[in-house]
Amino acid sequence: MNKVVIVTGGSRGIGAATSLLLAQHGYAVCVNFHSNVQQAQKVVESIEEQGGKAFAYQADVSDEKQVQAMFVATRQRFGTVSHLVNNAGILFTQSELKDIDVERFKQVLDTNVIGCFVCCKSYINQLDEEGAIPGAIVNVSSAASRIGAPFEYVDYAASKGAMDSITKGLSLELAGRGIRVNGVRPGCIYTEMHADGGEPNRVDRLAPNLPMQRGGTPEEVAQSILWLLSEEASYVTGSFIELAGGR
Ligand code: NAP
């Protein structure tokens, strides 16, 4: 089977590690990014240096037209998009709920929830046009959906809770068609996202209090995504892998 995957937010962190790992396992990869073309291009170059196939594509996942165009471009380049990783996500500065304004919350929902939703929709529409082929989606949620992220970003936690509901509902809609939909819930992972939350060293601060007493790496998350997309996980759908060091 020709394995073609779109990894949203593939330019850095978990998305970059996932793009690299999937390419090493034979996937042709669309490395989606929003603003950082240089970093996305670096990921593509690393993949190509290792003999893999990839291209970088700029699209705001919250914009349905841009997402549709990304699916068309990927299909033209590599063939039917057989797999999808909804990884793009944002958060803002740590704040109590009372200090979060509505505009910020809407922005978080737009990228994290609407983004996941329109990518899933485009993926299914494309499969409908091509005729059903077995495929799989992995949604990158967060342990925050369970924990609620109090005093940090309840808006972000809520967006991940919504993503989990999409994962569950869509998995049931697609189960009879051989298309699996699962989620991963990372905990504290070493990426640049924490700087966006105003605390670049957040993982080091929290690590001593985690059951495993350390933060996780993007590569550890990527391994679980690889497995969930693969035929090794052929009877797994509507499931979530916790990657939070026991938290
Ligand atoms: P990151 O380093 O901040 O990277 C985020 C990625 O998303 C970037 O590639 C960024 O692209 C892209 N992106 C942001 N807004 C976008 C948009 N509107 N359209 C398309 N792409 C967009 O994040 P990360 O830490 O690797 O996190 C990846 C995922 O894991 C997120 O969904 C996050 O919520 C989840 N997660 C992370 C942690 C953690 O501890 N790091 C824990 C739990 C869950 P540009 O750079 O080009 O703008």
PDB file of C-alpha atoms and ligand atoms in Angstrom:
ATOM      1  CA  MET A   1       0.000   0.000   0.000  1.00  0.00           C
ATOM      2  CA  ASN A   2       1.193   3.516  -0.907  1.00  0.00           C
ATOM      3  CA  LYS A   3       1.491   5.271   2.469  1.00  0.00           C
ATOM      4  CA  VAL A   4       0.924   9.025   2.263  1.00  0.00           C
ATOM      5  CA  VAL A   5       0.518  11.108   5.407  1.00  0.00           C
ATOM      6  CA  ILE A   6      -0.219  14.721   6.248  1.00  0.00           C
ATOM      7  CA  VAL A   7       1.315  15.789   9.573  1.00  0.00           C
ATOM      8  CA  THR A   8      -0.170  19.107  10.640  1.00  0.00           C
ATOM      9  CA  GLY A   9       2.244  21.324  12.548  1.00  0.00           C
ATOM     10  CA  GLY A  10       5.148  19.266  11.234  1.00  0.00           C
ATOM     11  CA  SER A  11       7.700  22.057  11.339  1.00  0.00           C
ATOM     12  CA  ARG A  12       8.844  21.598  14.941  1.00  0.00           C
ATOM     13  CA  GLY A  13       8.465  19.625  18.179  1.00  0.00           C
ATOM     14  CA  ILE A  14       6.278  16.516  18.141  1.00  0.00           C
ATOM     15  CA  GLY A  15       5.167  17.121  14.536  1.00  0.00           C
ATOM     16  CA  ALA A  16       8.743  17.308  13.256  1.00  0.00           C
ATOM     17  CA  ALA A  17       9.779  14.140  15.136  1.00  0.00           C
ATOM     18  CA  THR A  18       6.676  12.359  13.803  1.00  0.00           C
ATOM     19  CA  SER A  19       7.332  13.466  10.215  1.00  0.00           C
ATOM     20  CA  LEU A  20      10.905  12.148  10.410  1.00  0.00           C
ATOM     21  CA  LEU A  21       9.910   8.824  11.964  1.00  0.00           C
ATOM     22  CA  LEU A  22       7.037   8.193   9.548  1.00  0.00           C
ATOM     23  CA  ALA A  23       9.323   8.945   6.586  1.00  0.00           C
ATOM     24  CA  GLN A  24      11.835   6.426   7.952  1.00  0.00           C
ATOM     25  CA  HIS A  25       9.009   3.870   7.854  1.00  0.00           C
ATOM     26  CA  GLY A  26       8.101   4.456   4.225  1.00  0.00           C
ATOM     27  CA  TYR A  27       5.493   7.207   4.404  1.00  0.00           C
ATOM     28  CA  ALA A  28       5.599  10.064   1.912  1.00  0.00           C
ATOM     29  CA  VAL A  29       5.041  13.072   4.169  1.00  0.00           C
ATOM     30  CA  CYS A  30       3.335  16.427   3.737  1.00  0.00           C
ATOM     31  CA  VAL A  31       5.022  18.537   6.431  1.00  0.00           C
ATOM     32  CA  ASN A  32       2.364  21.148   7.160  1.00  0.00           C
ATOM     33  CA  PHE A  33       3.354  24.398   8.839  1.00  0.00           C
ATOM     34  CA  HIS A  34       1.755  27.732   9.617  1.00  0.00           C
ATOM     35  CA  SER A  35       4.453  30.398   9.736  1.00  0.00           C
ATOM     36  CA  ASN A  36       7.911  28.868   9.998  1.00  0.00           C
ATOM     37  CA  VAL A  37       8.907  27.936   6.459  1.00  0.00           C
ATOM     38  CA  GLN A  38      12.615  27.560   7.325  1.00  0.00           C
ATOM     39  CA  GLN A  39      11.999  24.974  10.031  1.00  0.00           C
ATOM     40  CA  ALA A  40       9.531  23.057   7.841  1.00  0.00           C
ATOM     41  CA  GLN A  41      12.071  23.049   5.023  1.00  0.00           C
ATOM     42  CA  LYS A  42      14.741  21.728   7.422  1.00  0.00           C
ATOM     43  CA  VAL A  43      12.476  18.793   8.312  1.00  0.00           C
ATOM     44  CA  VAL A  44      11.952  18.055   4.604  1.00  0.00           C
ATOM     45  CA  GLU A  45      15.712  18.223   3.954  1.00  0.00           C
ATOM     46  CA  SER A  46      16.417  15.788   6.822  1.00  0.00           C
ATOM     47  CA  ILE A  47      13.867  13.365   5.398  1.00  0.00           C
ATOM     48  CA  GLU A  48      15.302  13.638   1.887  1.00  0.00           C
ATOM     49  CA  GLU A  49      18.879  13.188   3.160  1.00  0.00           C
ATOM     50  CA  GLN A  50      17.724   9.859   4.610  1.00  0.00           C
ATOM     51  CA  GLY A  51      16.224   8.831   1.254  1.00  0.00           C
ATOM     52  CA  GLY A  52      12.614   9.616   2.195  1.00  0.00           C
ATOM     53  CA  LYS A  53       9.922  11.599   0.406  1.00  0.00           C
ATOM     54  CA  ALA A  54       8.460  14.836   1.794  1.00  0.00           C
ATOM     55  CA  PHE A  55       7.377  18.350   0.942  1.00  0.00           C
ATOM     56  CA  ALA A  56       6.497  21.365   3.075  1.00  0.00           C
ATOM     57  CA  TYR A  57       3.071  22.968   2.749  1.00  0.00           C
ATOM     58  CA  GLN A  58       1.873  26.159   4.384  1.00  0.00           C
ATOM     59  CA  ALA A  59      -1.751  26.074   5.530  1.00  0.00           C
ATOM     60  CA  ASP A  60      -3.621  27.419   8.513  1.00  0.00           C
ATOM     61  CA  VAL A  61      -5.478  24.307   9.689  1.00  0.00           C
ATOM     62  CA  SER A  62      -8.390  26.408  10.922  1.00  0.00           C
ATOM     63  CA  ASP A  63      -9.088  27.583   7.354  1.00  0.00           C
ATOM     64  CA  GLU A  64     -11.101  24.944   5.482  1.00  0.00           C
ATOM     65  CA  LYS A  65     -10.163  26.214   2.005  1.00  0.00           C
ATOM     66  CA  GLN A  66      -6.440  26.126   2.815  1.00  0.00           C
ATOM     67  CA  VAL A  67      -6.807  22.610   4.229  1.00  0.00           C
ATOM     68  CA  GLN A  68      -8.679  21.412   1.137  1.00  0.00           C
ATOM     69  CA  ALA A  69      -5.933  22.866  -1.063  1.00  0.00           C
ATOM     70  CA  MET A  70      -3.325  21.045   1.069  1.00  0.00           C
ATOM     71  CA  PHE A  71      -5.067  17.709   0.465  1.00  0.00           C
ATOM     72  CA  VAL A  72      -5.226  18.388  -3.293  1.00  0.00           C
ATOM     73  CA  ALA A  73      -1.522  19.341  -3.381  1.00  0.00           C
ATOM     74  CA  THR A  74      -0.505  16.254  -1.414  1.00  0.00           C
ATOM     75  CA  ARG A  75      -2.606  13.958  -3.553  1.00  0.00           C
ATOM     76  CA  GLN A  76      -1.132  15.450  -6.749  1.00  0.00           C
ATOM     77  CA  ARG A  77       2.374  14.980  -5.405  1.00  0.00           C
ATOM     78  CA  PHE A  78       2.204  11.556  -3.759  1.00  0.00           C
ATOM     79  CA  GLY A  79      -1.255  10.019  -4.393  1.00  0.00           C
ATOM     80  CA  THR A  80      -4.219   9.462  -2.071  1.00  0.00           C
ATOM     81  CA  VAL A  81      -3.663  10.672   1.476  1.00  0.00           C
ATOM     82  CA  SER A  82      -3.946   7.380   3.364  1.00  0.00           C
ATOM     83  CA  HIS A  83      -3.039   8.662   6.833  1.00  0.00           C
ATOM     84  CA  LEU A  84      -3.487  11.854   8.837  1.00  0.00           C
ATOM     85  CA  VAL A  85      -1.850  13.174  12.020  1.00  0.00           C
ATOM     86  CA  ASN A  86      -3.719  16.124  13.548  1.00  0.00           C
ATOM     87  CA  ASN A  87      -0.860  17.541  15.561  1.00  0.00           C
ATOM     88  CA  ALA A  88      -0.992  21.340  15.055  1.00  0.00           C
ATOM     89  CA  GLY A  89      -1.874  23.041  18.309  1.00  0.00           C
ATOM     90  CA  ILE A  90      -1.451  26.306  20.159  1.00  0.00           C
ATOM     91  CA  LEU A  91      -1.638  27.678  23.673  1.00  0.00           C
ATOM     92  CA  PHE A  92      -1.094  31.105  25.180  1.00  0.00           C
ATOM     93  CA  THR A  93       0.425  32.548  28.345  1.00  0.00           C
ATOM     94  CA  GLN A  94      -0.350  30.782  31.615  1.00  0.00           C
ATOM     95  CA  SER A  95      -3.378  32.493  33.201  1.00  0.00           C
ATOM     96  CA  GLU A  96      -6.291  31.779  35.505  1.00  0.00           C
ATOM     97  CA  LEU A  97      -9.606  31.253  33.727  1.00  0.00           C
ATOM     98  CA  LYS A  98     -10.903  34.640  34.964  1.00  0.00           C
ATOM     99  CA  ASP A  99      -8.081  36.385  33.069  1.00  0.00           C
ATOM    100  CA  ILE A 100      -8.602  34.563  29.755  1.00  0.00           C
ATOM    101  CA  ASP A 101     -10.520  36.672  27.270  1.00  0.00           C
ATOM    102  CA  VAL A 102     -13.055  35.344  24.799  1.00  0.00           C
ATOM    103  CA  GLU A 103     -10.939  36.231  21.750  1.00  0.00           C
ATOM    104  CA  ARG A 104      -8.054  34.127  23.038  1.00  0.00           C
ATOM    105  CA  PHE A 105     -10.325  31.165  23.771  1.00  0.00           C
ATOM    106  CA  LYS A 106     -11.808  31.401  20.256  1.00  0.00           C
ATOM    107  CA  GLN A 107      -8.327  31.413  18.727  1.00  0.00           C
ATOM    108  CA  VAL A 108      -7.378  28.267  20.663  1.00  0.00           C
ATOM    109  CA  LEU A 109     -10.589  26.536  19.613  1.00  0.00           C
ATOM    110  CA  ASP A 110     -10.099  27.593  15.975  1.00  0.00           C
ATOM    111  CA  THR A 111      -6.666  26.003  15.668  1.00  0.00           C
ATOM    112  CA  ASN A 112      -6.992  23.025  18.014  1.00  0.00           C
ATOM    113  CA  VAL A 113     -10.616  21.965  17.431  1.00  0.00           C
ATOM    114  CA  ILE A 114     -11.805  23.424  14.113  1.00  0.00           C
ATOM    115  CA  GLY A 115      -8.375  22.579  12.665  1.00  0.00           C
ATOM    116  CA  CYS A 116      -8.743  18.932  13.654  1.00  0.00           C
ATOM    117  CA  PHE A 117     -12.342  18.894  12.411  1.00  0.00           C
ATOM    118  CA  VAL A 118     -11.679  20.337   8.930  1.00  0.00           C
ATOM    119  CA  CYS A 119      -8.626  18.107   8.415  1.00  0.00           C
ATOM    120  CA  CYS A 120     -10.703  15.021   9.322  1.00  0.00           C
ATOM    121  CA  LYS A 121     -13.452  16.212   6.949  1.00  0.00           C
ATOM    122  CA  SER A 122     -11.071  16.790   4.038  1.00  0.00           C
ATOM    123  CA  TYR A 123      -9.469  13.411   4.654  1.00  0.00           C
ATOM    124  CA  ILE A 124     -12.817  11.600   4.550  1.00  0.00           C
ATOM    125  CA  ASN A 125     -14.073  13.541   1.506  1.00  0.00           C
ATOM    126  CA  GLN A 126     -10.909  12.630  -0.342  1.00  0.00           C
ATOM    127  CA  LEU A 127     -11.276   8.931   0.562  1.00  0.00           C
ATOM    128  CA  ASP A 128     -14.914   9.047  -0.571  1.00  0.00           C
ATOM    129  CA  GLU A 129     -13.819  10.355  -3.975  1.00  0.00           C
ATOM    130  CA  GLU A 130     -11.094   7.728  -4.285  1.00  0.00           C
ATOM    131  CA  GLY A 131     -13.225   4.841  -3.003  1.00  0.00           C
ATOM    132  CA  ALA A 132     -12.640   3.541   0.515  1.00  0.00           C
ATOM    133  CA  ILE A 133      -9.123   2.379   1.288  1.00  0.00           C
ATOM    134  CA  PRO A 134      -7.975   1.314   4.733  1.00  0.00           C
ATOM    135  CA  GLY A 135      -6.437   4.247   6.532  1.00  0.00           C
ATOM    136  CA  ALA A 136      -5.928   5.817   9.927  1.00  0.00           C
ATOM    137  CA  ILE A 137      -5.991   9.122  11.775  1.00  0.00           C
ATOM    138  CA  VAL A 138      -4.136  10.006  14.971  1.00  0.00           C
ATOM    139  CA  ASN A 139      -5.219  13.093  16.884  1.00  0.00           C
ATOM    140  CA  VAL A 140      -2.594  14.626  19.167  1.00  0.00           C
ATOM    141  CA  SER A 141      -4.554  15.598  22.253  1.00  0.00           C
ATOM    142  CA  SER A 142      -3.043  16.247  25.686  1.00  0.00           C
ATOM    143  CA  ALA A 143      -3.068  15.005  29.264  1.00  0.00           C
ATOM    144  CA  ALA A 144      -4.540  18.474  29.876  1.00  0.00           C
ATOM    145  CA  SER A 145      -7.904  17.125  28.679  1.00  0.00           C
ATOM    146  CA  ARG A 146      -7.943  14.906  31.800  1.00  0.00           C
ATOM    147  CA  ILE A 147      -6.210  17.297  34.191  1.00  0.00           C
ATOM    148  CA  GLY A 148      -7.887  20.582  33.147  1.00  0.00           C
ATOM    149  CA  ALA A 149      -4.674  22.670  33.288  1.00  0.00           C
ATOM    150  CA  PRO A 150      -5.853  24.882  36.217  1.00  0.00           C
ATOM    151  CA  PHE A 151      -4.073  28.267  36.616  1.00  0.00           C
ATOM    152  CA  GLU A 152      -2.333  27.641  33.276  1.00  0.00           C
ATOM    153  CA  TYR A 153      -4.649  27.218  30.288  1.00  0.00           C
ATOM    154  CA  VAL A 154      -8.112  25.841  30.916  1.00  0.00           C
ATOM    155  CA  ASP A 155      -9.010  27.048  27.397  1.00  0.00           C
ATOM    156  CA  TYR A 156      -6.333  24.786  25.910  1.00  0.00           C
ATOM    157  CA  ALA A 157      -7.426  21.843  28.112  1.00  0.00           C
ATOM    158  CA  ALA A 158     -11.025  22.323  26.953  1.00  0.00           C
ATOM    159  CA  SER A 159      -9.920  22.312  23.316  1.00  0.00           C
ATOM    160  CA  LYS A 160      -8.183  18.989  23.875  1.00  0.00           C
ATOM    161  CA  GLY A 161     -11.309  17.606  25.541  1.00  0.00           C
ATOM    162  CA  ALA A 162     -13.247  18.522  22.396  1.00  0.00           C
ATOM    163  CA  MET A 163     -10.605  16.823  20.282  1.00  0.00           C
ATOM    164  CA  ASP A 164     -11.030  13.639  22.325  1.00  0.00           C
ATOM    165  CA  SER A 165     -14.783  13.702  21.628  1.00  0.00           C
ATOM    166  CA  ILE A 166     -14.119  14.089  17.893  1.00  0.00           C
ATOM    167  CA  THR A 167     -11.726  11.131  18.092  1.00  0.00           C
ATOM    168  CA  LYS A 168     -14.287   8.921  19.796  1.00  0.00           C
ATOM    169  CA  GLY A 169     -17.251   9.912  17.629  1.00  0.00           C
ATOM    170  CA  LEU A 170     -15.413   9.741  14.324  1.00  0.00           C
ATOM    171  CA  SER A 171     -13.845   6.389  15.224  1.00  0.00           C
ATOM    172  CA  LEU A 172     -17.356   4.956  15.548  1.00  0.00           C
ATOM    173  CA  GLU A 173     -18.527   6.560  12.295  1.00  0.00           C
ATOM    174  CA  LEU A 174     -15.582   5.078  10.374  1.00  0.00           C
ATOM    175  CA  ALA A 175     -15.055   1.753  12.158  1.00  0.00           C
ATOM    176  CA  GLY A 176     -17.126  -0.201   9.631  1.00  0.00           C
ATOM    177  CA  ARG A 177     -15.047   1.198   6.756  1.00  0.00           C
ATOM    178  CA  GLY A 178     -11.692   0.000   8.057  1.00  0.00           C
ATOM    179  CA  ILE A 179     -10.530   3.519   8.877  1.00  0.00           C
ATOM    180  CA  ARG A 180      -9.208   3.786  12.430  1.00  0.00           C
ATOM    181  CA  VAL A 181      -9.179   6.961  14.528  1.00  0.00           C
ATOM    182  CA  ASN A 182      -7.154   7.154  17.736  1.00  0.00           C
ATOM    183  CA  GLY A 183      -5.614   9.740  20.004  1.00  0.00           C
ATOM    184  CA  VAL A 184      -2.428  10.273  21.968  1.00  0.00           C
ATOM    185  CA  ARG A 185      -2.328  12.326  25.151  1.00  0.00           C
ATOM    186  CA  PRO A 186       1.192  13.618  25.807  1.00  0.00           C
ATOM    187  CA  GLY A 187       2.050  15.095  29.195  1.00  0.00           C
ATOM    188  CA  CYS A 188       5.157  17.244  29.699  1.00  0.00           C
ATOM    189  CA  ILE A 189       7.215  16.988  26.528  1.00  0.00           C
ATOM    190  CA  TYR A 190      10.383  18.957  25.774  1.00  0.00           C
ATOM    191  CA  THR A 191       9.328  21.315  22.945  1.00  0.00           C
ATOM    192  CA  GLU A 192       9.253  25.039  22.255  1.00  0.00           C
ATOM    193  CA  MET A 193       5.515  25.154  22.962  1.00  0.00           C
ATOM    194  CA  HIS A 194       6.176  25.877  26.654  1.00  0.00           C
ATOM    195  CA  ALA A 195       7.916  29.136  25.711  1.00  0.00           C
ATOM    196  CA  ASP A 196       4.631  30.174  24.064  1.00  0.00           C
ATOM    197  CA  GLY A 197       2.996  29.559  27.451  1.00  0.00           C
ATOM    198  CA  GLY A 198       5.523  31.975  28.992  1.00  0.00           C
ATOM    199  CA  GLU A 199       7.681  29.352  30.732  1.00  0.00           C
ATOM    200  CA  PRO A 200      10.377  27.806  28.489  1.00  0.00           C
ATOM    201  CA  ASN A 201      11.651  25.613  31.360  1.00  0.00           C
ATOM    202  CA  ARG A 202       8.214  24.370  32.451  1.00  0.00           C
ATOM    203  CA  VAL A 203       9.058  20.708  31.831  1.00  0.00           C
ATOM    204  CA  ASP A 204      12.186  20.877  34.039  1.00  0.00           C
ATOM    205  CA  ARG A 205      10.155  22.555  36.811  1.00  0.00           C
ATOM    206  CA  LEU A 206       7.473  19.864  36.771  1.00  0.00           C
ATOM    207  CA  ALA A 207       9.676  16.841  36.079  1.00  0.00           C
ATOM    208  CA  PRO A 208      10.700  16.024  39.702  1.00  0.00           C
ATOM    209  CA  ASN A 209       7.019  15.722  40.675  1.00  0.00           C
ATOM    210  CA  LEU A 210       6.049  13.408  37.820  1.00  0.00           C
ATOM    211  CA  PRO A 211       5.803   9.679  38.668  1.00  0.00           C
ATOM    212  CA  MET A 212       8.647   8.922  36.221  1.00  0.00           C
ATOM    213  CA  GLN A 213      10.532  12.013  37.450  1.00  0.00           C
ATOM    214  CA  ARG A 214      11.368  13.242  33.961  1.00  0.00           C
ATOM    215  CA  GLY A 215       9.818  14.942  30.961  1.00  0.00           C
ATOM    216  CA  GLY A 216       9.164  13.109  27.708  1.00  0.00           C
ATOM    217  CA  THR A 217      10.683  13.597  24.287  1.00  0.00           C
ATOM    218  CA  PRO A 218       8.964  14.316  20.956  1.00  0.00           C
ATOM    219  CA  GLU A 219      10.495  11.065  19.674  1.00  0.00           C
ATOM    220  CA  GLU A 220       8.700   9.061  22.395  1.00  0.00           C
ATOM    221  CA  VAL A 221       5.373  10.554  21.306  1.00  0.00           C
ATOM    222  CA  ALA A 222       6.211   9.931  17.639  1.00  0.00           C
ATOM    223  CA  GLN A 223       6.733   6.210  18.336  1.00  0.00           C
ATOM    224  CA  SER A 224       3.186   5.843  19.641  1.00  0.00           C
ATOM    225  CA  ILE A 225       1.778   7.723  16.637  1.00  0.00           C
ATOM    226  CA  LEU A 226       3.739   5.458  14.289  1.00  0.00           C
ATOM    227  CA  TRP A 227       2.271   2.399  15.999  1.00  0.00           C
ATOM    228  CA  LEU A 228      -1.314   3.675  15.999  1.00  0.00           C
ATOM    229  CA  LEU A 229      -1.122   4.459  12.267  1.00  0.00           C
ATOM    230  CA  SER A 230       0.409   1.073  11.452  1.00  0.00           C
ATOM    231  CA  GLU A 231      -1.156  -2.279  10.667  1.00  0.00           C
ATOM    232  CA  GLU A 232       0.313  -3.481  13.975  1.00  0.00           C
ATOM    233  CA  ALA A 233      -2.589  -1.589  15.554  1.00  0.00           C
ATOM    234  CA  SER A 234      -5.157  -3.023  13.135  1.00  0.00           C
ATOM    235  CA  TYR A 235      -7.805  -3.734  15.826  1.00  0.00           C
ATOM    236  CA  VAL A 236      -7.337  -0.467  17.728  1.00  0.00           C
ATOM    237  CA  THR A 237      -9.795   2.359  17.201  1.00  0.00           C
ATOM    238  CA  GLY A 238     -11.365   5.001  19.438  1.00  0.00           C
ATOM    239  CA  SER A 239      -8.463   4.504  21.858  1.00  0.00           C
ATOM    240  CA  PHE A 240      -6.050   6.859  23.577  1.00  0.00           C
ATOM    241  CA  ILE A 241      -2.427   6.321  24.540  1.00  0.00           C
ATOM    242  CA  GLU A 242      -1.318   8.282  27.597  1.00  0.00           C
ATOM    243  CA  LEU A 243       2.258   9.581  27.240  1.00  0.00           C
ATOM    244  CA  ALA A 244       2.552  11.429  30.514  1.00  0.00           C
ATOM    245  CA  GLY A 245       5.152   9.468  32.492  1.00  0.00           C
ATOM    246  CA  GLY A 246       2.455   8.029  34.775  1.00  0.00           C
ATOM    247  CA  ARG A 247       0.705  11.326  35.492  1.00  0.00           C
TER     248      ARG A 247
HETATM  249  P1  NAP B   1       5.047  23.302  19.029  1.00  0.00           P
HETATM  250  O1  NAP B   1       6.492  22.979  19.164  1.00  0.00           O
HETATM  251  O2  NAP B   1       4.548  24.599  19.545  1.00  0.00           O
HETATM  252  O3  NAP B   1       4.661  23.180  17.476  1.00  0.00           O
HETATM  253  C1  NAP B   1       3.372  23.506  17.057  1.00  0.00           C
HETATM  254  C2  NAP B   1       3.254  23.263  15.575  1.00  0.00           C
HETATM  255  O4  NAP B   1       1.917  23.588  15.186  1.00  0.00           O
HETATM  256  C3  NAP B   1       4.183  24.099  14.730  1.00  0.00           C
HETATM  257  O5  NAP B   1       4.666  23.308  13.665  1.00  0.00           O
HETATM  258  C4  NAP B   1       3.285  25.212  14.196  1.00  0.00           C
HETATM  259  O6  NAP B   1       3.677  25.695  12.916  1.00  0.00           O
HETATM  260  C5  NAP B   1       1.990  24.451  14.060  1.00  0.00           C
HETATM  261  N1  NAP B   1       0.811  25.300  14.029  1.00  0.00           N
HETATM  262  C6  NAP B   1       0.376  26.188  14.957  1.00  0.00           C
HETATM  263  N2  NAP B   1      -0.745  26.780  14.557  1.00  0.00           N
HETATM  264  C7  NAP B   1      -1.048  26.262  13.343  1.00  0.00           C
HETATM  265  C8  NAP B   1      -2.077  26.478  12.408  1.00  0.00           C
HETATM  266  N3  NAP B   1      -3.080  27.358  12.628  1.00  0.00           N
HETATM  267  N4  NAP B   1      -2.054  25.780  11.243  1.00  0.00           N
HETATM  268  C9  NAP B   1      -1.062  24.882  10.984  1.00  0.00           C
HETATM  269  N5  NAP B   1      -0.057  24.636  11.841  1.00  0.00           N
HETATM  270  C10 NAP B   1      -0.053  25.329  12.999  1.00  0.00           C
HETATM  271  O7  NAP B   1       4.136  22.198  19.701  1.00  0.00           O
HETATM  272  P2  NAP B   1       4.431  20.728  20.280  1.00  0.00           P
HETATM  273  O8  NAP B   1       4.827  20.872  21.699  1.00  0.00           O
HETATM  274  O9  NAP B   1       5.279  19.961  19.358  1.00  0.00           O
HETATM  275  O10 NAP B   1       2.944  20.176  20.289  1.00  0.00           O
HETATM  276  C11 NAP B   1       2.402  19.456  19.210  1.00  0.00           C
HETATM  277  C12 NAP B   1       1.033  18.965  19.650  1.00  0.00           C
HETATM  278  O11 NAP B   1       1.179  18.208  20.845  1.00  0.00           O
HETATM  279  C13 NAP B   1       0.052  20.088  19.965  1.00  0.00           C
HETATM  280  O12 NAP B   1      -1.231  19.758  19.529  1.00  0.00           O
HETATM  281  C14 NAP B   1       0.085  20.159  21.487  1.00  0.00           C
HETATM  282  O13 NAP B   1      -1.108  20.645  22.008  1.00  0.00           O
HETATM  283  C15 NAP B   1       0.315  18.701  21.836  1.00  0.00           C
HETATM  284  N6  NAP B   1       0.909  18.526  23.181  1.00  0.00           N
HETATM  285  C16 NAP B   1       2.142  19.005  23.467  1.00  0.00           C
HETATM  286  C17 NAP B   1       2.654  18.815  24.743  1.00  0.00           C
HETATM  287  C18 NAP B   1       4.006  19.302  25.168  1.00  0.00           C
HETATM  288  O14 NAP B   1       4.345  19.190  26.358  1.00  0.00           O
HETATM  289  N7  NAP B   1       4.825  19.841  24.264  1.00  0.00           N
HETATM  290  C19 NAP B   1       1.883  18.151  25.714  1.00  0.00           C
HETATM  291  C20 NAP B   1       0.620  17.692  25.374  1.00  0.00           C
HETATM  292  C21 NAP B   1       0.152  17.880  24.091  1.00  0.00           C
HETATM  293  P3  NAP B   1       4.612  27.014  12.734  1.00  0.00           P
HETATM  294  O15 NAP B   1       5.784  26.822  13.662  1.00  0.00           O
HETATM  295  O16 NAP B   1       4.990  27.007  11.305  1.00  0.00           O
HETATM  296  O17 NAP B   1       3.770  28.185  13.121  1.00  0.00           O
END
